[in-house]
XYZ file of C-alpha atoms in Angstrom:
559
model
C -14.500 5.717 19.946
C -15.676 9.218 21.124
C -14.190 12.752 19.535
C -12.751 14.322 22.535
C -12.369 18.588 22.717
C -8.790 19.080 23.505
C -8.796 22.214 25.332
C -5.012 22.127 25.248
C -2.129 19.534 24.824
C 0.719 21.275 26.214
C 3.488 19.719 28.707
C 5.609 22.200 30.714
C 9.105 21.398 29.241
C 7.509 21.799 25.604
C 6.179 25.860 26.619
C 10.048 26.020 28.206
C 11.748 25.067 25.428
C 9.444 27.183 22.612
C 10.207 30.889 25.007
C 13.238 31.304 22.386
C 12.559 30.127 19.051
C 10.180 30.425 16.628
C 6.929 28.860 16.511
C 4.324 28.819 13.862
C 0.267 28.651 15.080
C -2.150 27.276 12.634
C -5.903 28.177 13.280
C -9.214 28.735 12.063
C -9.871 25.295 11.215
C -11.187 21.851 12.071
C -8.542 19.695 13.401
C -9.128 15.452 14.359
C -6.248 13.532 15.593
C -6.108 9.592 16.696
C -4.618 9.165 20.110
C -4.006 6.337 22.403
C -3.605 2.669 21.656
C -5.588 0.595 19.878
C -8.638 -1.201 21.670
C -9.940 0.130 24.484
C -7.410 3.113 24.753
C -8.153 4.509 21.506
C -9.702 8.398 21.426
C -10.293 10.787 18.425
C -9.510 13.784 19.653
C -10.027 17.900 18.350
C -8.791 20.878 17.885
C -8.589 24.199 16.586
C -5.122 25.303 16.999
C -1.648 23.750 15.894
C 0.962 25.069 17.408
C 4.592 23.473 15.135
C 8.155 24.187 16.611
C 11.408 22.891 14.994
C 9.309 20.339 12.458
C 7.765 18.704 15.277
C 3.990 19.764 17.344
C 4.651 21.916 19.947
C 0.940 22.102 21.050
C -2.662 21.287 19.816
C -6.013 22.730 21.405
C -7.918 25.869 21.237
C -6.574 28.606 18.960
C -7.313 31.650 21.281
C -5.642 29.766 24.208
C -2.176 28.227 22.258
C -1.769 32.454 20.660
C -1.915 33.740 24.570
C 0.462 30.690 25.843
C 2.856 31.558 23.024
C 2.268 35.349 22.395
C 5.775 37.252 22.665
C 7.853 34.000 21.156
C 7.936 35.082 17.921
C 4.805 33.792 16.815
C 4.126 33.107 13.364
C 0.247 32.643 12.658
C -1.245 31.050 9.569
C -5.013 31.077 8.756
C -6.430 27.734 7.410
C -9.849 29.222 6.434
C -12.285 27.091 8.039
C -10.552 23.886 6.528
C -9.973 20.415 8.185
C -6.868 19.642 9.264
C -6.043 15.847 10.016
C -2.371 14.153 10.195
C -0.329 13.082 6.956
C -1.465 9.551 5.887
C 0.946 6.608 5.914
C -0.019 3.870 3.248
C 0.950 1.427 5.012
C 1.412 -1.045 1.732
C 2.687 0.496 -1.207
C 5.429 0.151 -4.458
C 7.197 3.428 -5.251
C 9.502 2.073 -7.715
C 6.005 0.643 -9.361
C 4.304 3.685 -9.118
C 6.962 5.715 -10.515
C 6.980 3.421 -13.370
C 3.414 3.322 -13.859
C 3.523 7.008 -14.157
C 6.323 6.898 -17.149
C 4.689 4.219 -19.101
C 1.352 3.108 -20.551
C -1.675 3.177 -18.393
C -4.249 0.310 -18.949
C -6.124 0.563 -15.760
C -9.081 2.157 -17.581
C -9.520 -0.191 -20.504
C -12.672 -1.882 -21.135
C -11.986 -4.263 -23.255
C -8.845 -6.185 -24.735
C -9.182 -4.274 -28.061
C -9.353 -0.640 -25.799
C -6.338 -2.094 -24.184
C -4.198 -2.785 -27.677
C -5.441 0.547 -28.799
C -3.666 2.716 -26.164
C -0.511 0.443 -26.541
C -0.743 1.391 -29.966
C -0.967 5.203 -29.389
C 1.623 5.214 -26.903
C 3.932 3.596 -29.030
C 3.667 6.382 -31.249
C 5.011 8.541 -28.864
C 7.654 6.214 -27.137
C 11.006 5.652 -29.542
C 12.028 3.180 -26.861
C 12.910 -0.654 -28.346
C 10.465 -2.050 -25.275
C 6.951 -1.096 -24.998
C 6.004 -1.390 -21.488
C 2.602 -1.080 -19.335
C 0.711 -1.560 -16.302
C -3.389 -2.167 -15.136
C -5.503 -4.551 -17.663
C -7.798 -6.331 -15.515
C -9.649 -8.628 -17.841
C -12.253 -8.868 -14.505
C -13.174 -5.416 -15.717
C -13.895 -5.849 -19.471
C -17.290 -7.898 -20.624
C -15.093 -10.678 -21.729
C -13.381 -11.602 -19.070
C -10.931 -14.106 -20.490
C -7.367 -13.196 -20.331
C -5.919 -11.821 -23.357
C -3.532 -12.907 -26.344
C -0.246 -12.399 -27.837
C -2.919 -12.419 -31.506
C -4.466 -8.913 -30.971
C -1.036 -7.201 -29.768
C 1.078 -8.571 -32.806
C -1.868 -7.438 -35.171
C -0.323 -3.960 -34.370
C 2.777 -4.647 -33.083
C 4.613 -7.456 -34.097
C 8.595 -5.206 -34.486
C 8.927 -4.337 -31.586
C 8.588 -6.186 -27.912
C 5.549 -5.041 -25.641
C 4.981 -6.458 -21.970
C 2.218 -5.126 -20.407
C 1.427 -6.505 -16.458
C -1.887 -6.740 -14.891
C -3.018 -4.830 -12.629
C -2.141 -7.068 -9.502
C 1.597 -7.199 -10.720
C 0.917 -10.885 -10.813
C 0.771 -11.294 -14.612
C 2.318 -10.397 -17.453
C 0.740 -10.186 -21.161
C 3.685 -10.609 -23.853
C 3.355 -10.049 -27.572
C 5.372 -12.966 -29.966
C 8.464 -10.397 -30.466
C 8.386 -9.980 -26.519
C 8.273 -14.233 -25.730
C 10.399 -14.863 -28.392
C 13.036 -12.736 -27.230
C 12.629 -14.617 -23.564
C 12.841 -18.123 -25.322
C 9.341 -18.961 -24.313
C 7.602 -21.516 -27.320
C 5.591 -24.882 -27.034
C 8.595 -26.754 -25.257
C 9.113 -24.343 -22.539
C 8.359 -25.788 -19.123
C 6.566 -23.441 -16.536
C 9.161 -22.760 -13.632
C 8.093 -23.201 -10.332
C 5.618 -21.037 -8.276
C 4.795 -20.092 -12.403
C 2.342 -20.697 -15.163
C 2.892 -20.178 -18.928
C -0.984 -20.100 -20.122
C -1.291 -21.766 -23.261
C -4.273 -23.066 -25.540
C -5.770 -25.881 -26.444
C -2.556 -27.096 -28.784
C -0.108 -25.981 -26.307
C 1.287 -22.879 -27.561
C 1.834 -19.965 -25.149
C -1.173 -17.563 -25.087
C 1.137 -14.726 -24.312
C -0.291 -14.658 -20.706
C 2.392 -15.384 -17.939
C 1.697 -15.772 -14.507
C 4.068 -15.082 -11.183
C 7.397 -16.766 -11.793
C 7.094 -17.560 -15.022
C 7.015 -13.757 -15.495
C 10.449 -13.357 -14.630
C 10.729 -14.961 -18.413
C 10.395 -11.943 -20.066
C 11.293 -9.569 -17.607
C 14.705 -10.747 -17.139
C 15.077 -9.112 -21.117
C 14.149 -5.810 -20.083
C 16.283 -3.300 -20.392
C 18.044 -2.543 -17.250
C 17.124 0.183 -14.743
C 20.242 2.172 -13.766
C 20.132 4.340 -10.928
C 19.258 7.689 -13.103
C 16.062 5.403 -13.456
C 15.280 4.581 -10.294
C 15.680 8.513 -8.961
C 13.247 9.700 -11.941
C 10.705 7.145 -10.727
C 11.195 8.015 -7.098
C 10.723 12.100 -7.525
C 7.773 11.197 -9.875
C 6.332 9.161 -7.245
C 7.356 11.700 -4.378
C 4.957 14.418 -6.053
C 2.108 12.381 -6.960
C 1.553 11.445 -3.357
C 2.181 14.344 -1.409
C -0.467 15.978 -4.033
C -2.624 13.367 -2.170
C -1.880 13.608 1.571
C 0.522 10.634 1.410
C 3.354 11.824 3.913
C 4.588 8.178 4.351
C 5.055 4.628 2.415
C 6.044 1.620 3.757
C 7.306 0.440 0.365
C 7.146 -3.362 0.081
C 9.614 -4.847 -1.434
C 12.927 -2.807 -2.271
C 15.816 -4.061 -3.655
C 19.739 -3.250 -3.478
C 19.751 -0.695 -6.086
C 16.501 0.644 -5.144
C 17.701 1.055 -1.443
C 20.979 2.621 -2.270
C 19.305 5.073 -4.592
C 17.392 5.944 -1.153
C 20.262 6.415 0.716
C 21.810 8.924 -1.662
C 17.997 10.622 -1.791
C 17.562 11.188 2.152
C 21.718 12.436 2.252
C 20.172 15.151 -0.486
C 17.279 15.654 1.947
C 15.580 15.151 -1.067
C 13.009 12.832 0.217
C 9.590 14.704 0.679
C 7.951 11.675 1.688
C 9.001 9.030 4.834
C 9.718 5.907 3.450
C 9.629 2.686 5.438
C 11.317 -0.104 3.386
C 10.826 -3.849 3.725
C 13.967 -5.442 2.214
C 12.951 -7.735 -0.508
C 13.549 -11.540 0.528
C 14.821 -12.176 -3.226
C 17.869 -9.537 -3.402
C 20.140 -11.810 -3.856
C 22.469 -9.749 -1.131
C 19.341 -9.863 1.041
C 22.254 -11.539 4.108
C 24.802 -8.816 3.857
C 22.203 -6.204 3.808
C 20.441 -8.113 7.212
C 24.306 -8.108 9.042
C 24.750 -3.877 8.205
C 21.708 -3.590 10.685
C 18.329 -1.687 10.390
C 18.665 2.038 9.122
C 17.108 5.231 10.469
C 17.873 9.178 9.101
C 18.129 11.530 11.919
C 15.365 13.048 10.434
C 13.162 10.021 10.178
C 12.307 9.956 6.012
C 14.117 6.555 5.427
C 13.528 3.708 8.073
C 14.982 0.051 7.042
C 14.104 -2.449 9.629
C 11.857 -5.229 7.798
C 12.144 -8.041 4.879
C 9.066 -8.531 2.145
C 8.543 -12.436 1.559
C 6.008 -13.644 -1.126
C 4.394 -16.663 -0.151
C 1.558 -16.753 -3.111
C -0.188 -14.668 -5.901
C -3.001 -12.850 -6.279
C -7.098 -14.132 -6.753
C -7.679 -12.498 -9.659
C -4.915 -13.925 -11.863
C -5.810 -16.759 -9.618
C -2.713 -17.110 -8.531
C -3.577 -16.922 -4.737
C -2.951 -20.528 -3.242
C -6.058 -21.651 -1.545
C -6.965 -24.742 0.513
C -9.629 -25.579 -1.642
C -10.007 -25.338 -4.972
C -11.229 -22.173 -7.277
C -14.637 -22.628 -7.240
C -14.815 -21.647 -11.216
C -11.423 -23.668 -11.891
C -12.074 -26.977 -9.933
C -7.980 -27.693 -11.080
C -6.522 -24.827 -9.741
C -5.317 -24.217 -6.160
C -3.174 -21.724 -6.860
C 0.489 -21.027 -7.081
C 3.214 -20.861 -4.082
C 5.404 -18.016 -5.256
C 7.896 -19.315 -2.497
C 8.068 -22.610 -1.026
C 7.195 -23.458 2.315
C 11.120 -24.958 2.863
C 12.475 -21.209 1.870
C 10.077 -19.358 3.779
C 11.163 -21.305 7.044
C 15.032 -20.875 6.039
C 14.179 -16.756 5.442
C 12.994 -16.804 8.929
C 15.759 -17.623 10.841
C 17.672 -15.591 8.297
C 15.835 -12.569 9.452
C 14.421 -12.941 12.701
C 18.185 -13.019 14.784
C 19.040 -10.038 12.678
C 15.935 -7.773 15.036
C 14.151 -7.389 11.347
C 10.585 -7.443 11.328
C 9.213 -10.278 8.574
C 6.032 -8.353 6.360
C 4.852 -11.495 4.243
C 2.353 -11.666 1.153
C -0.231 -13.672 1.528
C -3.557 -13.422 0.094
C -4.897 -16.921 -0.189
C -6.048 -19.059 2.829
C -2.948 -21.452 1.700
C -0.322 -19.116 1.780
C -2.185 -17.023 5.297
C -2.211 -21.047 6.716
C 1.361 -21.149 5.889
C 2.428 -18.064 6.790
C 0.908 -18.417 10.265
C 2.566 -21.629 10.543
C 5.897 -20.173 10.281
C 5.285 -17.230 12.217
C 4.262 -20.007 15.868
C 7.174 -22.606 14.637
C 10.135 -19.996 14.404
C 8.272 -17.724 17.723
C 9.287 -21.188 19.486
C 13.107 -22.012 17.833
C 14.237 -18.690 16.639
C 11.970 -16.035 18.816
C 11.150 -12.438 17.684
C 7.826 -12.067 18.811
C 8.024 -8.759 19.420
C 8.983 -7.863 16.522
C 5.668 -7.033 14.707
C 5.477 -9.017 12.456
C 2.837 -8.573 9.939
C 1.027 -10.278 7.256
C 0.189 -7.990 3.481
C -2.899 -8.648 2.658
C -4.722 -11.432 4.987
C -7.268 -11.384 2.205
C -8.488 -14.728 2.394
C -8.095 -16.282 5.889
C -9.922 -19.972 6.843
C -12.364 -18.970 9.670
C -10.451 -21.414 11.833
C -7.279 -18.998 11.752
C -8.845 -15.785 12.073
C -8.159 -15.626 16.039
C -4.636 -16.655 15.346
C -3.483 -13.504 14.251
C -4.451 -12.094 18.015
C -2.543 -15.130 19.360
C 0.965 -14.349 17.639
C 0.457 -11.015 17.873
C 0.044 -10.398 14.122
C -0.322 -7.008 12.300
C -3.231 -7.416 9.338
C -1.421 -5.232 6.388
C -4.739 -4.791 4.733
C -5.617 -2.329 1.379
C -9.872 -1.344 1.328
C -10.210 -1.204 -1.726
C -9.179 -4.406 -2.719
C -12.105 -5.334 -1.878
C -14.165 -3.017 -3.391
C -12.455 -3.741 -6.445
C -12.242 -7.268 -6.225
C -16.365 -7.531 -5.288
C -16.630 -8.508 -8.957
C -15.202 -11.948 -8.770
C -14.219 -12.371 -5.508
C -17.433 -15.122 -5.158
C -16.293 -16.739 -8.149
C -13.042 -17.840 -7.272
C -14.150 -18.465 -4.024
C -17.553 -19.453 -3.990
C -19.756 -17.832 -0.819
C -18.722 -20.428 1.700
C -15.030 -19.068 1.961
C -16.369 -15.140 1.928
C -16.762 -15.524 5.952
C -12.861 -15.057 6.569
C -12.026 -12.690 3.236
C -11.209 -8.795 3.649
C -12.501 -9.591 7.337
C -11.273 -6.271 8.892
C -14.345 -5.421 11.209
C -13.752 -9.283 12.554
C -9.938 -8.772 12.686
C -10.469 -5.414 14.824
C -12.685 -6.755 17.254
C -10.318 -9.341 17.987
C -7.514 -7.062 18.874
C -5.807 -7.471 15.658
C -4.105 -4.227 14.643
C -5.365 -3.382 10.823
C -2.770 -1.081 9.422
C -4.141 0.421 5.637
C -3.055 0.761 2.550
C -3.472 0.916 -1.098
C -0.737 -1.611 -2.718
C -0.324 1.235 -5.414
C 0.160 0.543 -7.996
C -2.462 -1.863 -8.125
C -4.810 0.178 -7.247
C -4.972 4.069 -7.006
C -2.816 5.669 -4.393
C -5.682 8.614 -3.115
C -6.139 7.112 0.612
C -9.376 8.925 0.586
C -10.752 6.058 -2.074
C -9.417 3.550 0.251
C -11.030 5.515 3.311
C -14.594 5.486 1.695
C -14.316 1.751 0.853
C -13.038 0.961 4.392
C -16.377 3.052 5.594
C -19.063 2.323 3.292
C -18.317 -1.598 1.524
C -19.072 0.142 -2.070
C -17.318 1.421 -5.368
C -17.237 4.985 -6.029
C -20.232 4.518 -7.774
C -21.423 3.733 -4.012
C -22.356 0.231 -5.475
C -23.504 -2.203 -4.291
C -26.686 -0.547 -2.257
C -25.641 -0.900 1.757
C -22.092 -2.403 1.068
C -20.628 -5.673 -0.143
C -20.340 -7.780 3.084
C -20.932 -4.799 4.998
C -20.908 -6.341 8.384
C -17.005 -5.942 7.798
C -16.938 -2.080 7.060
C -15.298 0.073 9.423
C -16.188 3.225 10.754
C -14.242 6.510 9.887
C -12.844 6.641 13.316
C -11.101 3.124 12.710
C -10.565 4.181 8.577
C -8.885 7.063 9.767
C -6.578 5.228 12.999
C -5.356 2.265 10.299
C -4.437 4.901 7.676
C -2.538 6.891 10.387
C -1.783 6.118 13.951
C -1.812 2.229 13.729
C 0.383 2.261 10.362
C 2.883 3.891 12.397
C 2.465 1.198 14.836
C 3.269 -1.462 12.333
C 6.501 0.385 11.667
C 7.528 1.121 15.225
C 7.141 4.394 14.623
C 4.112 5.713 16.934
C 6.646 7.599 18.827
C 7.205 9.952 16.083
C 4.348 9.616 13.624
C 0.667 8.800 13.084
C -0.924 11.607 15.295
C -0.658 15.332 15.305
C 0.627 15.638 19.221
C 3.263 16.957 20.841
C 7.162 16.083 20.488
C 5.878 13.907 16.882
C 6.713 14.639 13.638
C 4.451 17.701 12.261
C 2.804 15.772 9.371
C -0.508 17.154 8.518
C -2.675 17.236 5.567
C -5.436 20.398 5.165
C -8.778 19.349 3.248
C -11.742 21.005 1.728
C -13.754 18.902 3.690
C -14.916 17.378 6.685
C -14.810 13.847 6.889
C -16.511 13.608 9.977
C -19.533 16.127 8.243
C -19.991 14.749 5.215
C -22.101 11.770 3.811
C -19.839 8.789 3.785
C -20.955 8.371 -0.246
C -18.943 11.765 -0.584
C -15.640 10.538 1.594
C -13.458 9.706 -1.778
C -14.486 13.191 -2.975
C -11.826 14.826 -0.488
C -9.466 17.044 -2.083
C -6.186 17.765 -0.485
C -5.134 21.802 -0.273
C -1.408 20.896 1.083
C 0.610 18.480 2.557
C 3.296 19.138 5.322
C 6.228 16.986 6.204
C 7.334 18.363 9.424
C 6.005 21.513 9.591
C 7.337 22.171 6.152
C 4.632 22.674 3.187
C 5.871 19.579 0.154
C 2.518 20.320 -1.608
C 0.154 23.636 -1.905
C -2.548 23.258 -4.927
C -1.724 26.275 -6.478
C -5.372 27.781 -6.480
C -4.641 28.643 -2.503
């Protein structure tokens, strides 16, 4: 794709309608917008005027020539100091509720080892006068003994009171004895289905739980009124906007979750657009499909989609593969939902005009979920609906190219694989690499790749998920020319699947994704140039404010 000058984006009936109200001009700056539709049609356009009317763009193109177009109509102007203007980012896979909670409770993401891990249990527990103690983000891939851990080392601190702590992938859970004896789990307790209870070599529980058998223990948490779900929300809110995040498509909300949205967006307290995929396992999930998609007049809450599960995740090795792990020759992985219920949820949804977002990470579950997808297109229809499928991180080589043929959207988060590089092989092996985080293969097929992070699993800064899309590597630009780098994209295509093509897999390129005229005036301002800097540096971006139709949400308060 080529970076085209845009002298001037202007229609007639736009200058018209702007002669009596306000308009604001933003200039001095470096602006890059997406345009077009994917493939072929695709342009990256600039500019160095924005011209916003009413929360939507009025005009984009040169600065000198949008201030004599709209000189006498009230003309607000607002100097961006030689900064880089590109359109508010849409995650395209994310978990408010989780990342709300993530940023209320114990943080484990940085531990190094299991005893690091116990430690800051420990110290947050001195600060938390709460009977649970709850956490999020041990990877036991990250510590140098990477074995999962026990109930032993939490109950050598804390054996009064019940800690649950998931992994990072939201796929585990790690339980002290207080915690699994207040879920009944012992000896005798029999793994549910689509669930593991890990246990050792005599047959006691480790304290390690994996998918369903999670539900165990959570179902004893306390539960999470609406006052809860609105503190998580607003805490969620301003951490993203702080990071260019003007839209979510949150995967997975339930009934409670959903009406706390409705009562947010009536506030117009909503500073960031949320797209919300139903979640296939509210048990009102029917009555919610017959009330019929939502959308605000002013576009922050769109409901229009259900989130199925169809497996786990790799590195709880949960992920159900064809084959087996190749470093657990026993283990193919869980279903999370069986192939039965995933063909009744589709003609549940599908005659209701919702579009179906399913998880599935291993080449099982993609096989599976692509078998649905051509058997209901045939009984039930809804091919046009967009339907996608989170993750696609391990596809069989034979079923890349059927993605293209349904008509697929590949939900897919960068840094996964950057993060996963670690042990990716292991589970795997190197045979099955060829169809795993294949997003350079999936593009030149046609495939639409909308990004995301799939916080809170990993961090929610896009611009970390940008730089892995580019460059294959960590931020410690490891390893040395990118891990499978044959699949990297470039910025051009980083930048389109975080923006213009997420909208796409929400129907909502009409009003979002790109910074031109009659859309929604979502745009982020950076201290950098993307498209000037080394792509080692790209993760280094830092975000000076966020708008949400022409209205600032965020301003670091240094400007």
């Amino acid at each position: 794709m080529r970076i085209v000058l845009s002298l001037l984006v202007l229609t007639f009936s736009l200058v018209a309608n702007s002669v009596n109200a306000q308009s604001t001009l933003y200039f001095n700056f470096t602006g890059y917008t997406p345009t077009g539709l994917a493939g072929e049609g695709a342009q990256l356009k600039r500019f160095d005027g924005l011209v916003v009317r009413d929360g939507k763009v009025a005009a984009t193109g040169a600065a000198e020539t949008l201030a004599q177009l709209f000189a006498g109509k009230d003309l607000k102007r607002v100097d961006l100091q030689g900064k880089t203007v590109l359109p508010g980012i849409i995650d395209a896979h994310g978990h408010m509720l989780g990342l709300g909670e993530n940023l209320m409770q114990v943080d484990l993401r940085e531990a190094t080892s299991e005893q690091d891990a116990v430690a800051r249990v420990v110290a947050f527990a001195e600060t938390e006068s709460g009977d649970w103690i709850i956490g999020r983000g041990w990877n036991q891939e990250n510590w140098q003994v990477r074995n999962f851990p026990t109930t032993a080392s939490l109950d050598e601190f804390l054996s009064d009171r019940p800690v649950w702590l998931t992994r990072v992938d939201g796929h585990a859970g790690w339980a002290n004895s207080k915690a699994l004896e207040l879920a009944g789990i012992s000896a005798d307790t029999v793994s549910p289905e689509g669930g593991e209870i890990i246990r050792d070599e005599s047959g006691e529980p480790t304290g390690v739980l994996i998918d369903n058998a999670m539900a165990l223990v959570e179902q004893q948490l306390p539960q999470k009124d609406e006052n809860y779900h609105r503190r998580a929300l607003t805490a969620a809110f301003d951490h993203l906007v702080s990071e260019g995040i003007t839209g979510v498509h949150d995967a997975g909300v339930d009934a409670t979750n959903l009406a706390v949205y409705q009562e947010l967006a009536a506030e117009q307290a909503m500073p960031v657009r949320v797209y919300a995929m139903l979640s296939a396992m509210e048990p009102a999930l029917p009555e919610l499909l017959a009330a019929g998609p939502i959308t605000t007049a002013d576009d922050r809450l769109t409901v229009r989609s259900v989130k199925i599960y169809t497996d786990g995740a790799l590195g709880s090795r949960g992920a159900a593969l064809i084959e087996p792990y190749h470093d657990d020759p026993n283990n193919r992985g869980l279903l999370v939902t069986q192939p039965g219920a995933i063909e009744d949820l589709f003609e549940l949804i599908i005659p209701h005009g919702f579009q179906i977002n399913i998880h599935a990470i291993g080449d099982r579950a993609n096989r599976i979920a692509l078998d649905k997808f051509a058997s209901a297109f045939d009984t039930v229809g809804g091919r046009n609906l967009r339907h996608r499928i989170e993750h696609a991180q391990v596809v069989h080589p034979d079923d890349l190219e059927r993605f293209a043929e349904l008509n697929i959207i590949a939900s897919m988060q960068p840094t996964h694989a950057t993060s996963d590089k670690n042990m990716a092989e292991d589970r795997l092996g190197k045979a099955r690499m060829r169809g795993a985080y294949a997003w350079q293969t999936f593009l030149q097929q046609g495939t639409i790749v909308a990004a995301g992070s799939d916080f809170p699993v990993e961090l929610s800064n896009p611009f970390f998920g940008v730089h892995a899309a580019v460059t294959r590597q960590d931020r410690s630009n490891q390893p040395e020319g990118g891990w499978y780098a044959h699949e990297a994209m470039t910025l051009e295509q980083a930048l389109r699947a975080f923006t213009l093509d997420a909208a796409y897999a929400s129907n909502q390129e009409e009003l979002l994704g790109s910074l031109e005229p009659g859309k929604w005036a979502d745009f982020i301002v950076l201290d950098q140039d993307p498209f000037a800097v080394d792509s080692a540096k790209l993760w280094r971006a830092d975000v000076l404010a966020t708008y949400v139709a022409g209205e600032a949400v965020y301003q670091q308060s240094s400007q």
